[in-house]
PDB file of C-alpha atoms and ligand atoms in Angstrom:
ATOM      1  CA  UNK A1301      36.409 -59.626 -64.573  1.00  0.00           C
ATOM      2  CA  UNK A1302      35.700 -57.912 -61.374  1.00  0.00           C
ATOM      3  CA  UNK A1303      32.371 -56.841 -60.316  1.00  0.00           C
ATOM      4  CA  UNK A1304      32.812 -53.434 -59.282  1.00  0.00           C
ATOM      5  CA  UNK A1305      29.505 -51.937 -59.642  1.00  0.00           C
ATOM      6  CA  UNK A1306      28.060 -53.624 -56.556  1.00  0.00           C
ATOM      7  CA  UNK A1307      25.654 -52.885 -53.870  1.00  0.00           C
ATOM      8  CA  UNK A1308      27.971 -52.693 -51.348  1.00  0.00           C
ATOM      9  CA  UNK A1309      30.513 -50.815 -53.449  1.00  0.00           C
ATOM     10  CA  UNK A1310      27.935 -47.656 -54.802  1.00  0.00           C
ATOM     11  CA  UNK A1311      26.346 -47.440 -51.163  1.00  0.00           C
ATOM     12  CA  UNK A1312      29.870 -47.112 -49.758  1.00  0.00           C
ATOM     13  CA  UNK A1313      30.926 -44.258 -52.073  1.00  0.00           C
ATOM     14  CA  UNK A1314      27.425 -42.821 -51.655  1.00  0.00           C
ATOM     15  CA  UNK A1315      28.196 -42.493 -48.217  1.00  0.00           C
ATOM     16  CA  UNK A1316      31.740 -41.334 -48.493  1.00  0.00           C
ATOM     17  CA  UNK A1317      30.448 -38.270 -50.854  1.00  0.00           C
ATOM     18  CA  UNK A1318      27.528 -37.606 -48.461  1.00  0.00           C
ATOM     19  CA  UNK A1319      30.534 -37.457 -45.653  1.00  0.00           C
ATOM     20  CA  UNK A1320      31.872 -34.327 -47.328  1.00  0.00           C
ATOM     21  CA  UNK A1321      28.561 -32.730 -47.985  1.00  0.00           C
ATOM     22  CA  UNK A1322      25.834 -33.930 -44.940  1.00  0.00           C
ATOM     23  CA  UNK A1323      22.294 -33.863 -46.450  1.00  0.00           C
ATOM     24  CA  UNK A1324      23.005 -33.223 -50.008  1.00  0.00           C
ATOM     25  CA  UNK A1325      20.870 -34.567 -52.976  1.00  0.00           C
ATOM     26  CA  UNK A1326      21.470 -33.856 -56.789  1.00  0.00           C
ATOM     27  CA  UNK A1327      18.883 -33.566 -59.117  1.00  0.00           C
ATOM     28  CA  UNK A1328      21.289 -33.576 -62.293  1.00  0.00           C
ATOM     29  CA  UNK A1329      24.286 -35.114 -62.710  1.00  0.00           C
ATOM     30  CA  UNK A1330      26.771 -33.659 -65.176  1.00  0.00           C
ATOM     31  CA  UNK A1331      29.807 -35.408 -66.651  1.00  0.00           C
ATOM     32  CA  UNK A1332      32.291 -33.010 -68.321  1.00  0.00           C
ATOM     33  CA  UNK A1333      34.013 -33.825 -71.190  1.00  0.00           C
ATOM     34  CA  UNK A1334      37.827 -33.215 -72.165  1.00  0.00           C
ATOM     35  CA  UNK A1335      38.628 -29.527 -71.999  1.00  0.00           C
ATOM     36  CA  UNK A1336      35.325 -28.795 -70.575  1.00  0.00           C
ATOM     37  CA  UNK A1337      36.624 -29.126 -66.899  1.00  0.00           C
ATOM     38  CA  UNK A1338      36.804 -25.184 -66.153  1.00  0.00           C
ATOM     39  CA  UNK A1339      33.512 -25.076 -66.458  1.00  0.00           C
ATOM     40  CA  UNK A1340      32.509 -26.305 -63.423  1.00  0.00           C
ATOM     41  CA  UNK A1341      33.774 -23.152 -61.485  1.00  0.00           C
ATOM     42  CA  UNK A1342      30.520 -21.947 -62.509  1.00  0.00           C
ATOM     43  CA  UNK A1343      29.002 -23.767 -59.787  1.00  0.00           C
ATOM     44  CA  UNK A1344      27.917 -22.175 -56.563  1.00  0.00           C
ATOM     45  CA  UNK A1345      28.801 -23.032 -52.915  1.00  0.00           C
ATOM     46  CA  UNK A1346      30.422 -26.029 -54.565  1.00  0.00           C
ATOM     47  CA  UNK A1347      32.450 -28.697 -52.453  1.00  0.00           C
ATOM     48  CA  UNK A1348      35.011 -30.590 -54.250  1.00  0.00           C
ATOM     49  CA  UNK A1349      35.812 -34.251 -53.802  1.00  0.00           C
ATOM     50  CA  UNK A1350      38.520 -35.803 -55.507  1.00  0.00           C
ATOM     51  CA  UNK A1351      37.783 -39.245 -56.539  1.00  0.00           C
ATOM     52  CA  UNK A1352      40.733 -40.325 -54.361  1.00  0.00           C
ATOM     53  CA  UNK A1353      38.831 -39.843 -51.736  1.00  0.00           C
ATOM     54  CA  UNK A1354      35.487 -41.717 -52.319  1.00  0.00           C
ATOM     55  CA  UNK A1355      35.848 -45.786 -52.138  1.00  0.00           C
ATOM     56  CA  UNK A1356      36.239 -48.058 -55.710  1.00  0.00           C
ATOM     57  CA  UNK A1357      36.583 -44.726 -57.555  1.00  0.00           C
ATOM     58  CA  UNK A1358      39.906 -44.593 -59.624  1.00  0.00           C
ATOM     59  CA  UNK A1359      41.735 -41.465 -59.956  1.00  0.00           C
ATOM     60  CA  UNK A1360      41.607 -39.849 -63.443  1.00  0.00           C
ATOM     61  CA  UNK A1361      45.206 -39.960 -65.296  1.00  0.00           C
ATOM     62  CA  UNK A1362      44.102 -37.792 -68.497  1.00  0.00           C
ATOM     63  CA  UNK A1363      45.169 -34.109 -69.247  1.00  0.00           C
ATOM     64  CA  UNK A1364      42.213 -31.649 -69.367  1.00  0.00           C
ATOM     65  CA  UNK A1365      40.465 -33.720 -66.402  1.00  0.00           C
ATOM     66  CA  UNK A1366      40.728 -33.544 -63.096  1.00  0.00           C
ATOM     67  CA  UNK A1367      39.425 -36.144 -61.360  1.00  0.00           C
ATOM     68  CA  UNK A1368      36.970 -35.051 -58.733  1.00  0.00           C
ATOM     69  CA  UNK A1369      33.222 -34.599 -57.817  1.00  0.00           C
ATOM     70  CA  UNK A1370      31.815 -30.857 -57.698  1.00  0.00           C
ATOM     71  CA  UNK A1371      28.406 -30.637 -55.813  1.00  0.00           C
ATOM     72  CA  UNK A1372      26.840 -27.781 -55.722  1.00  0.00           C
ATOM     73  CA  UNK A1373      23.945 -25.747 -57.736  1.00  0.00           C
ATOM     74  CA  UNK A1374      23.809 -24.411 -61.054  1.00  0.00           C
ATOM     75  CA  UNK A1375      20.759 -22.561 -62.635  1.00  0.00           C
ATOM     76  CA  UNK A1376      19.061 -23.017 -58.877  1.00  0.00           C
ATOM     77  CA  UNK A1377      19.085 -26.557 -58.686  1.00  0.00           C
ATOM     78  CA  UNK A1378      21.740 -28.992 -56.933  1.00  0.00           C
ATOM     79  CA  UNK A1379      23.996 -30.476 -59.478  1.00  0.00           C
ATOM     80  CA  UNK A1380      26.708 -33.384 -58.822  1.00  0.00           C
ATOM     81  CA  UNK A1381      29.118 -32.562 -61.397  1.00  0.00           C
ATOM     82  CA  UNK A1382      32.394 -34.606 -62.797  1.00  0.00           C
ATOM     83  CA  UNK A1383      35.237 -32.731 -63.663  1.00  0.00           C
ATOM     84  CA  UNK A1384      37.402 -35.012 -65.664  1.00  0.00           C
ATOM     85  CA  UNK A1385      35.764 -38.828 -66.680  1.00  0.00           C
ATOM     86  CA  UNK A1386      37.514 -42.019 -67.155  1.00  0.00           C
ATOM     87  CA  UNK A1387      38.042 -43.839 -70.230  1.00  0.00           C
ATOM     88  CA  UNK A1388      38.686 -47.157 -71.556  1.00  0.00           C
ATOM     89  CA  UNK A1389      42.047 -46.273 -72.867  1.00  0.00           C
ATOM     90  CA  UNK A1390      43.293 -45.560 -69.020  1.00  0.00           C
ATOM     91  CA  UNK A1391      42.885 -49.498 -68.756  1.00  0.00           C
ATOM     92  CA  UNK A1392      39.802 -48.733 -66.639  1.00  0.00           C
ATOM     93  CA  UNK A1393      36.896 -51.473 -67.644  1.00  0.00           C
ATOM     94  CA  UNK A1394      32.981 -50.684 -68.097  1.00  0.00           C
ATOM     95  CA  UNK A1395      32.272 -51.045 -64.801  1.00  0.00           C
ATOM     96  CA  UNK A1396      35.150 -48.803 -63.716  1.00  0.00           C
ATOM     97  CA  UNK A1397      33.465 -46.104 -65.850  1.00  0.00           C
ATOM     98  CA  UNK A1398      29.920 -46.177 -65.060  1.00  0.00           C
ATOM     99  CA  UNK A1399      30.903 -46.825 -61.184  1.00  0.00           C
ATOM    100  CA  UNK A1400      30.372 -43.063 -60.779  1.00  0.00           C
ATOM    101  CA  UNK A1401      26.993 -43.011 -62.366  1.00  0.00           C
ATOM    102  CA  UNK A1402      25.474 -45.407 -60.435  1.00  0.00           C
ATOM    103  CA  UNK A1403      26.995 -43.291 -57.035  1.00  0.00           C
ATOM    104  CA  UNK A1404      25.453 -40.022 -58.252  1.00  0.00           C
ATOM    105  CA  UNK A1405      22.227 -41.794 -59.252  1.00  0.00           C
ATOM    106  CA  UNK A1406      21.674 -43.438 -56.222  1.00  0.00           C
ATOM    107  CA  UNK A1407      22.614 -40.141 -53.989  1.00  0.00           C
ATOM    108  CA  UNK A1408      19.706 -38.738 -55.682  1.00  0.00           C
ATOM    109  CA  UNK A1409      20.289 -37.423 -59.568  1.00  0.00           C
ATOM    110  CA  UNK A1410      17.457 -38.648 -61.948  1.00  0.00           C
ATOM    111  CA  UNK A1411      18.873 -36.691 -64.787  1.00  0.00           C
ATOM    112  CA  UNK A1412      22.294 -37.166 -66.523  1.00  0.00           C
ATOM    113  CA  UNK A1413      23.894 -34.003 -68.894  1.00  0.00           C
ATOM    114  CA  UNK A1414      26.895 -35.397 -70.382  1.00  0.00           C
ATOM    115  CA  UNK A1415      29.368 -33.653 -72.377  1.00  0.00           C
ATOM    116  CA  UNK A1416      32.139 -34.574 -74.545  1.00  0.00           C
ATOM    117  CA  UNK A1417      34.725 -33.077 -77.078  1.00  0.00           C
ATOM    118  CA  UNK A1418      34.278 -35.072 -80.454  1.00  0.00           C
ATOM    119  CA  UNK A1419      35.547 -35.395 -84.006  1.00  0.00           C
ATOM    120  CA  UNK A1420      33.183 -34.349 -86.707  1.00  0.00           C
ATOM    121  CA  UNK A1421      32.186 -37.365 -89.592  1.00  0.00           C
ATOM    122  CA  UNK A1422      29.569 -34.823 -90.908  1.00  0.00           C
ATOM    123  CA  UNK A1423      31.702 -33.137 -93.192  1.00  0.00           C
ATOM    124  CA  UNK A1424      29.164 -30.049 -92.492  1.00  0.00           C
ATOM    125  CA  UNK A1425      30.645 -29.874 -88.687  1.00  0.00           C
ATOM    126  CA  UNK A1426      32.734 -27.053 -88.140  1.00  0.00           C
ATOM    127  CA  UNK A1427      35.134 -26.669 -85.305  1.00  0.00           C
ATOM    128  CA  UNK A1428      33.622 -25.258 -82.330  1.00  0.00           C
ATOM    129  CA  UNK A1429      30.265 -26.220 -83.355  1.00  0.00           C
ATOM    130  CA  UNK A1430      27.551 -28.272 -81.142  1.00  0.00           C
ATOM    131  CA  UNK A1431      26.135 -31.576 -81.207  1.00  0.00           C
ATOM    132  CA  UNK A1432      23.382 -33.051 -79.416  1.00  0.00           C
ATOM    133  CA  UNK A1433      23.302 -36.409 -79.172  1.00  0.00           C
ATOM    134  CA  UNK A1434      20.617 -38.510 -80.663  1.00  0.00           C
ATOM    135  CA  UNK A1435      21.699 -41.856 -80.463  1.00  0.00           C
ATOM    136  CA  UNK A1436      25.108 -43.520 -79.894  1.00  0.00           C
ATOM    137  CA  UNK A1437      27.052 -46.563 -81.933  1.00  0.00           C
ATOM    138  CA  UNK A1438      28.774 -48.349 -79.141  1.00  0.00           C
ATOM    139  CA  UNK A1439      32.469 -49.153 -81.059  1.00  0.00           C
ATOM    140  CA  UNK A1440      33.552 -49.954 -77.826  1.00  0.00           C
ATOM    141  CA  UNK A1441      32.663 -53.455 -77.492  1.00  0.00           C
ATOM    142  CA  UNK A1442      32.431 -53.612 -73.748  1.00  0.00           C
ATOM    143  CA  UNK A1443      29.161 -53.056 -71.738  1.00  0.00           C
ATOM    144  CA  UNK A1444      28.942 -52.235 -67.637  1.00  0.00           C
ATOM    145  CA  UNK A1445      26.075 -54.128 -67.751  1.00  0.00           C
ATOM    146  CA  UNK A1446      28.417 -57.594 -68.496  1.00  0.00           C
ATOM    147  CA  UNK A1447      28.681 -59.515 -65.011  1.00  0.00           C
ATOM    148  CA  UNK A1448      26.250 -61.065 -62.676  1.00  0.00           C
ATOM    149  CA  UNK A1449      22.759 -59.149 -62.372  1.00  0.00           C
ATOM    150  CA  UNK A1450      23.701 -56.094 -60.509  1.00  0.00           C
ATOM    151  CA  UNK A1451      20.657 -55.176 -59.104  1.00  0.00           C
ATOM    152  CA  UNK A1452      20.382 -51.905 -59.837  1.00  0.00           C
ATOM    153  CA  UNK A1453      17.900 -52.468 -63.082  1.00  0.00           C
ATOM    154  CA  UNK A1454      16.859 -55.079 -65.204  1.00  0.00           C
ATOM    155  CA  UNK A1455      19.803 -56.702 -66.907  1.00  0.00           C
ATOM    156  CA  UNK A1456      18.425 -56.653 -70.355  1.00  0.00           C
ATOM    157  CA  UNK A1457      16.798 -53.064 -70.904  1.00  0.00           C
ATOM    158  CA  UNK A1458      15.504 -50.786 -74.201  1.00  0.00           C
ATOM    159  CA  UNK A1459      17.642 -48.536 -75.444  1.00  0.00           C
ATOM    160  CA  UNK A1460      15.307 -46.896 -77.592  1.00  0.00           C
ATOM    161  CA  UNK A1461      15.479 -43.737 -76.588  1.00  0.00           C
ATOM    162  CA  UNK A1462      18.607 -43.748 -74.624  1.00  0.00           C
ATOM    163  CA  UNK A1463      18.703 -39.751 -75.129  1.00  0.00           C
ATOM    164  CA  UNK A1464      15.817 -38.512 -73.950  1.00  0.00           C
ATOM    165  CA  UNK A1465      13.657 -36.716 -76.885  1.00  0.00           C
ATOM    166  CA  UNK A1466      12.247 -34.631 -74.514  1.00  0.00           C
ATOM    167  CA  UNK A1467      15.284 -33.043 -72.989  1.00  0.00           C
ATOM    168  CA  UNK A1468      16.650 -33.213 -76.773  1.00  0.00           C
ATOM    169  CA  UNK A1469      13.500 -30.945 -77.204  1.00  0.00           C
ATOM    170  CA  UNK A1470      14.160 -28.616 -74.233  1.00  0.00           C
ATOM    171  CA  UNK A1471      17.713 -28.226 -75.139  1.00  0.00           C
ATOM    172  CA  UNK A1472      17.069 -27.316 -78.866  1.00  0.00           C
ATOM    173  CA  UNK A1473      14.230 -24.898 -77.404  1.00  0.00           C
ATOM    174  CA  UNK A1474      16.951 -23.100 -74.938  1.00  0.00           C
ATOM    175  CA  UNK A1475      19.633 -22.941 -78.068  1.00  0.00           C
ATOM    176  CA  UNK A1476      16.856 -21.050 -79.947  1.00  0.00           C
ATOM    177  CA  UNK A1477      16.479 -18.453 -77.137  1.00  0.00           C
ATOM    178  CA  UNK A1478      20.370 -18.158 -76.869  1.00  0.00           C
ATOM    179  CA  UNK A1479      21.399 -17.943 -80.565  1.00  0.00           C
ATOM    180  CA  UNK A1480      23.161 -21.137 -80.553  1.00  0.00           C
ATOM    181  CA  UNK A1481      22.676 -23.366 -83.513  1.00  0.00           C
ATOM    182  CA  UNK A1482      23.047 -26.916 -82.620  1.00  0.00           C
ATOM    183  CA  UNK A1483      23.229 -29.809 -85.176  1.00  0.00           C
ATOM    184  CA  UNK A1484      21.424 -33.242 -83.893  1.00  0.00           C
ATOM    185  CA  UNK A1485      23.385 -36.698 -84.709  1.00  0.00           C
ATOM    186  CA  UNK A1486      24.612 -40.043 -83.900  1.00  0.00           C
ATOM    187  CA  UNK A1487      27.632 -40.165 -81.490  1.00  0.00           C
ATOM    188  CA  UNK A1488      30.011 -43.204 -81.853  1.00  0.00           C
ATOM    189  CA  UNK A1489      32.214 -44.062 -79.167  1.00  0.00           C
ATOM    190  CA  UNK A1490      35.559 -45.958 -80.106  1.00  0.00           C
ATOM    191  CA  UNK A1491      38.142 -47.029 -77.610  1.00  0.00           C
ATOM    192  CA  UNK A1492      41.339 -44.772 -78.398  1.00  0.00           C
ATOM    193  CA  UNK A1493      43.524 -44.095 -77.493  1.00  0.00           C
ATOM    194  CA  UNK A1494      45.052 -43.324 -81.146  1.00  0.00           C
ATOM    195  CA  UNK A1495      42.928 -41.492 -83.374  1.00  0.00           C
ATOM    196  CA  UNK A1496      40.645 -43.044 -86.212  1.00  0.00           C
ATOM    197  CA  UNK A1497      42.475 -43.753 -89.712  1.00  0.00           C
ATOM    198  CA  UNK A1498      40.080 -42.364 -92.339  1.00  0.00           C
ATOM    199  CA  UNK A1499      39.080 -46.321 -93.497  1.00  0.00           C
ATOM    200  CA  UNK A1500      37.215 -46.022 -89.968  1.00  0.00           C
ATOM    201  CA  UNK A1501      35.256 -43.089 -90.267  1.00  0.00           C
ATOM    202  CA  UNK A1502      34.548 -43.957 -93.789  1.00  0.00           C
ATOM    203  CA  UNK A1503      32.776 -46.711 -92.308  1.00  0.00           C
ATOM    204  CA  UNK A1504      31.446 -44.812 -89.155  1.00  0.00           C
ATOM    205  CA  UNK A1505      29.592 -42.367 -92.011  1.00  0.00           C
ATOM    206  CA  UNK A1506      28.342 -45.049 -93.742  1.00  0.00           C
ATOM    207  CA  UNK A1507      26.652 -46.645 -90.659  1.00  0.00           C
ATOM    208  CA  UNK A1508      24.961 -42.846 -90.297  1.00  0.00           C
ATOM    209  CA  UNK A1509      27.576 -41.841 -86.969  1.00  0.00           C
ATOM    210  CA  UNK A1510      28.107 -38.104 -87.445  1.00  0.00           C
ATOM    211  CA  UNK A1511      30.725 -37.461 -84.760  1.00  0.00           C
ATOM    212  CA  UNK A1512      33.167 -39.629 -83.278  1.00  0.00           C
ATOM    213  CA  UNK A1513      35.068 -39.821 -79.161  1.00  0.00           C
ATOM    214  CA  UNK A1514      36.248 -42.034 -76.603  1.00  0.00           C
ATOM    215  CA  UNK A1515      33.853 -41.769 -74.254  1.00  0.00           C
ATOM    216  CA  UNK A1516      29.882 -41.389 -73.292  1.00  0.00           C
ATOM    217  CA  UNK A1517      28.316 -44.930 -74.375  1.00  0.00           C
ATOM    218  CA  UNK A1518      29.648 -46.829 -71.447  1.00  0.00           C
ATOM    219  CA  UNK A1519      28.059 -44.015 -68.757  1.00  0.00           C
ATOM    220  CA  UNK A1520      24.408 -43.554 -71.197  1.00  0.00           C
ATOM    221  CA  UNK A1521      24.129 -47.358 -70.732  1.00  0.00           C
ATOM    222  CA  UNK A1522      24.375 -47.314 -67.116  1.00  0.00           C
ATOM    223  CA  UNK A1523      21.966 -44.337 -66.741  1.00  0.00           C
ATOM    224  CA  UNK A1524      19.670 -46.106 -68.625  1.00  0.00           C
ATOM    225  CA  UNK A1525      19.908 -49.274 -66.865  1.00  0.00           C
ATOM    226  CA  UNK A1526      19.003 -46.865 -63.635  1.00  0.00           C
ATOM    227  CA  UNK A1527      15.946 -45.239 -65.503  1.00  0.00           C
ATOM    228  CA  UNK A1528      17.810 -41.626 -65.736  1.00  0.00           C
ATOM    229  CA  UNK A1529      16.438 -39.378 -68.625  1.00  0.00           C
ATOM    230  CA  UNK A1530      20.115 -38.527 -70.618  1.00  0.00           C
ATOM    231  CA  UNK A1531      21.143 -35.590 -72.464  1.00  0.00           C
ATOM    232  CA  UNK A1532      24.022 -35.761 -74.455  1.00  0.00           C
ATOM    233  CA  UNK A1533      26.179 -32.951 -76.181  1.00  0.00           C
ATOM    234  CA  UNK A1534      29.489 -33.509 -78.142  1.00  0.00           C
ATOM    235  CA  UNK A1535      31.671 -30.281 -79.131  1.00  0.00           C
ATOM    236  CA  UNK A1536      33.185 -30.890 -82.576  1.00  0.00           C
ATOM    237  CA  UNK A1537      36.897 -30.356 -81.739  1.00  0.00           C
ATOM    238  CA  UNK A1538      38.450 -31.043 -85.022  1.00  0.00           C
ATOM    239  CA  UNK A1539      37.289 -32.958 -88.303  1.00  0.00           C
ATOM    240  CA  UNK A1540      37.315 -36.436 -87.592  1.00  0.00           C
ATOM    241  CA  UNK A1541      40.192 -38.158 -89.143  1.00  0.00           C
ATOM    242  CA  UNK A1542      40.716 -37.992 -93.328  1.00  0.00           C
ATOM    243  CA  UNK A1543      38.039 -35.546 -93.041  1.00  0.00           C
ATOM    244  CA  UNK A1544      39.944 -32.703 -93.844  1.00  0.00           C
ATOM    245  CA  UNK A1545      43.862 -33.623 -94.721  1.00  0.00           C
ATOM    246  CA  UNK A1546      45.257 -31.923 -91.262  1.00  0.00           C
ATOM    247  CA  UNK A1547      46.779 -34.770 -89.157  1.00  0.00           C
ATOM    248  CA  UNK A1548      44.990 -34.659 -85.630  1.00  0.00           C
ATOM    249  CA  UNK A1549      46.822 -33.744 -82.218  1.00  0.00           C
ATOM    250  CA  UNK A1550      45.367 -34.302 -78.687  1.00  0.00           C
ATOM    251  CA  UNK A1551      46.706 -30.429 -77.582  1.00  0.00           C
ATOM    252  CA  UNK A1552      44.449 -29.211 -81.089  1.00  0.00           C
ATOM    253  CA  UNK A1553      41.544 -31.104 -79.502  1.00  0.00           C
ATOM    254  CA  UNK A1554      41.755 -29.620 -75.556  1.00  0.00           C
ATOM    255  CA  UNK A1555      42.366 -26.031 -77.169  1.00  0.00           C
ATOM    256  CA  UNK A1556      39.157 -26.028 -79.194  1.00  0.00           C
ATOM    257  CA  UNK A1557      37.389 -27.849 -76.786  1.00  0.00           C
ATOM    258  CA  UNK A1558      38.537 -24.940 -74.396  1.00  0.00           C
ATOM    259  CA  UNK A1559      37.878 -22.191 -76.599  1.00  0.00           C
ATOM    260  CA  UNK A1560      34.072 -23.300 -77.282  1.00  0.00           C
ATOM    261  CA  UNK A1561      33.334 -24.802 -73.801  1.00  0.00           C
ATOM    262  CA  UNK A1562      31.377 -21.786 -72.649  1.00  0.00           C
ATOM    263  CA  UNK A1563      28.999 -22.484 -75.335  1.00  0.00           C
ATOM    264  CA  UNK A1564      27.918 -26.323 -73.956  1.00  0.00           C
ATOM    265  CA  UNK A1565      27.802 -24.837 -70.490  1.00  0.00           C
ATOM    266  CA  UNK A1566      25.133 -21.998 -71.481  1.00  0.00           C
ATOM    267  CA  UNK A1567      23.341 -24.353 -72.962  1.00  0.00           C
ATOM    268  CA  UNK A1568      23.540 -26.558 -70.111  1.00  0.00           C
ATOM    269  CA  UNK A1569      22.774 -23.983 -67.477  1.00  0.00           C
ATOM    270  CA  UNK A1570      19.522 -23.013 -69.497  1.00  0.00           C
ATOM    271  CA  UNK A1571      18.635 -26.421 -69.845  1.00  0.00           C
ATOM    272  CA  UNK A1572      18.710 -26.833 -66.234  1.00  0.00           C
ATOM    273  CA  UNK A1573      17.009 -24.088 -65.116  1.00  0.00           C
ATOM    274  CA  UNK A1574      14.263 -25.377 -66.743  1.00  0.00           C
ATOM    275  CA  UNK A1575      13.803 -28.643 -65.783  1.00  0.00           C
TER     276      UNK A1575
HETATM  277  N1  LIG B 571      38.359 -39.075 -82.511  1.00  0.00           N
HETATM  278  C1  LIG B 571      38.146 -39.657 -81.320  1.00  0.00           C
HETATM  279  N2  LIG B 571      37.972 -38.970 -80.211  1.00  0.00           N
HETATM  280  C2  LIG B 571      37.984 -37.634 -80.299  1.00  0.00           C
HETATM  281  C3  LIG B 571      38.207 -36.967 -81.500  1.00  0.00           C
HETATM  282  C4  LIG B 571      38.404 -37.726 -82.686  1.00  0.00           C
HETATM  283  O1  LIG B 571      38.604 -37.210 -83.805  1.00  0.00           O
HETATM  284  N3  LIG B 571      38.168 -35.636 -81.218  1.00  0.00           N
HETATM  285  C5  LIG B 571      37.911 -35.525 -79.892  1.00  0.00           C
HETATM  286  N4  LIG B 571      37.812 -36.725 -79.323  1.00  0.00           N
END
């Protein structure tokens, strides 16, 4: 398997991004999830970088994600943002995945948002509704950490409290003050690319998941590897799969995921202001 996430390898794409944008430090770094991508145009003074252009970065091949870097600031503070992820079901491994959030750690961002559009196991999720993230069920059965020690953390590390409580806390506090009802659950992250069959979310329920993607646990291990504090916050996009008797289409999933996207990125932007 090749080592990607290397010394050598983040400090060259550190540089690369610093290239495009001399003297420039994140606080947050924000990963958006599918359909969430328009967001970032509510970033100021923003420069965009595709990930073409920084070194051991693979181009994103998914619709609804574009594939580059946005720094700039939101809420006041300077934000690193990713418009468009990668996934396992690209063919890209762990290591390909959390490349990026070892670069945006290590150009300064102690804090990681991350977003994603997800399919509701609660039965009580409704389309368009909010998740934050409590814990996560890694399904995916791969791990950035797998390799020679890396050097970047301690190669066996607590996951505890992979989502920080306290930004859990903020984030419910800044939903209050915006009207936004949230629900708080357990994220599991599967490989895709096809969707669940309802044996699997039977199961997923049963192990006490509430909402289902194909993303997320590969980058939350890496931050915590690095010591970031994580906040995590899945949009319910569609019941998850035997949930309700609708079959489930990728174009259902972006379009919801568009349609409630403002309501992460509020949340997000108040969360932020505030840290
Ligand atoms: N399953 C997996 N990934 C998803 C889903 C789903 O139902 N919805 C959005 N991403």
């Amino acid at each position: 398997m090749e080592q990607v996430i290397t010394r050598e390898n983040v400090q060259e794409a550190v540089e690369a991004v610093q290239g495009f944008a001399p003297g420039f430090e994140p606080q947050v770094a924000v990963i958006l999830g599918s359909g969430m991508g328009q967001m970032a145009a509510g970033i100021q003074d923003a420069v965009v970088i595709p990930y073409g252009q920084v070194p051991h970065m693979v181009p994103s091949t998914v619709q609804g994600h574009a594939g580059r870097f946005i720094l700039g600031t939101l809420s006041g503070r300077s934000v690193i943002c990713m418009q468009g992820r990668l996934h396992a079901y690209e063919g890209n491994s762990a290591q390909q995945i959390a490349f990026p959030v070892y670069v945006m750690n290590q150009l300064g961002a102690k804090t990681l948002v991350v977003t994603n559009a997800a399919g509701g196991i609660d039965p009580a999720y409704q389309v368009g509704d909010v998740m934050l993230i409590s814990d996560h069920i890694n399904f995916q059965m791969m791990n950035p950490i797998i390799g020679p020690e890396n050097g970047f953390g301690p190669r066996f590390f607590d996951m505890t409290h992979a989502y920080s409580p306290v930004l859990r806390d903020l984030a419910k506090q800044v939903a209050r003050s915006q009207g936004l009802g949230v629900h708080e659950g357990v994220y599991v992250g599967d490989l895709g690319p096809s969707f669940e069959t309802p044996a699997e979310i039977r199961a997923f329920r049963a192990w006490g998941a509430h909402a289902v993607g194909m993303s997320t646990v590969q980058e939350v291990i890496a931050a915590n590897q690095l010591g970031m504090e994580v906040l995590g916050a899945s949009l319910i996009s569609n019941p998850a799969a035997g949930v309700c008797d609708e079959p489930l289409s990728i174009d259902d999933v972006v379009a919801a995921a568009n349609v409630a996207a403002g309501r992460i990125w509020e949340l997000i932007s108040g969360v932020v202001a505030r840290l």
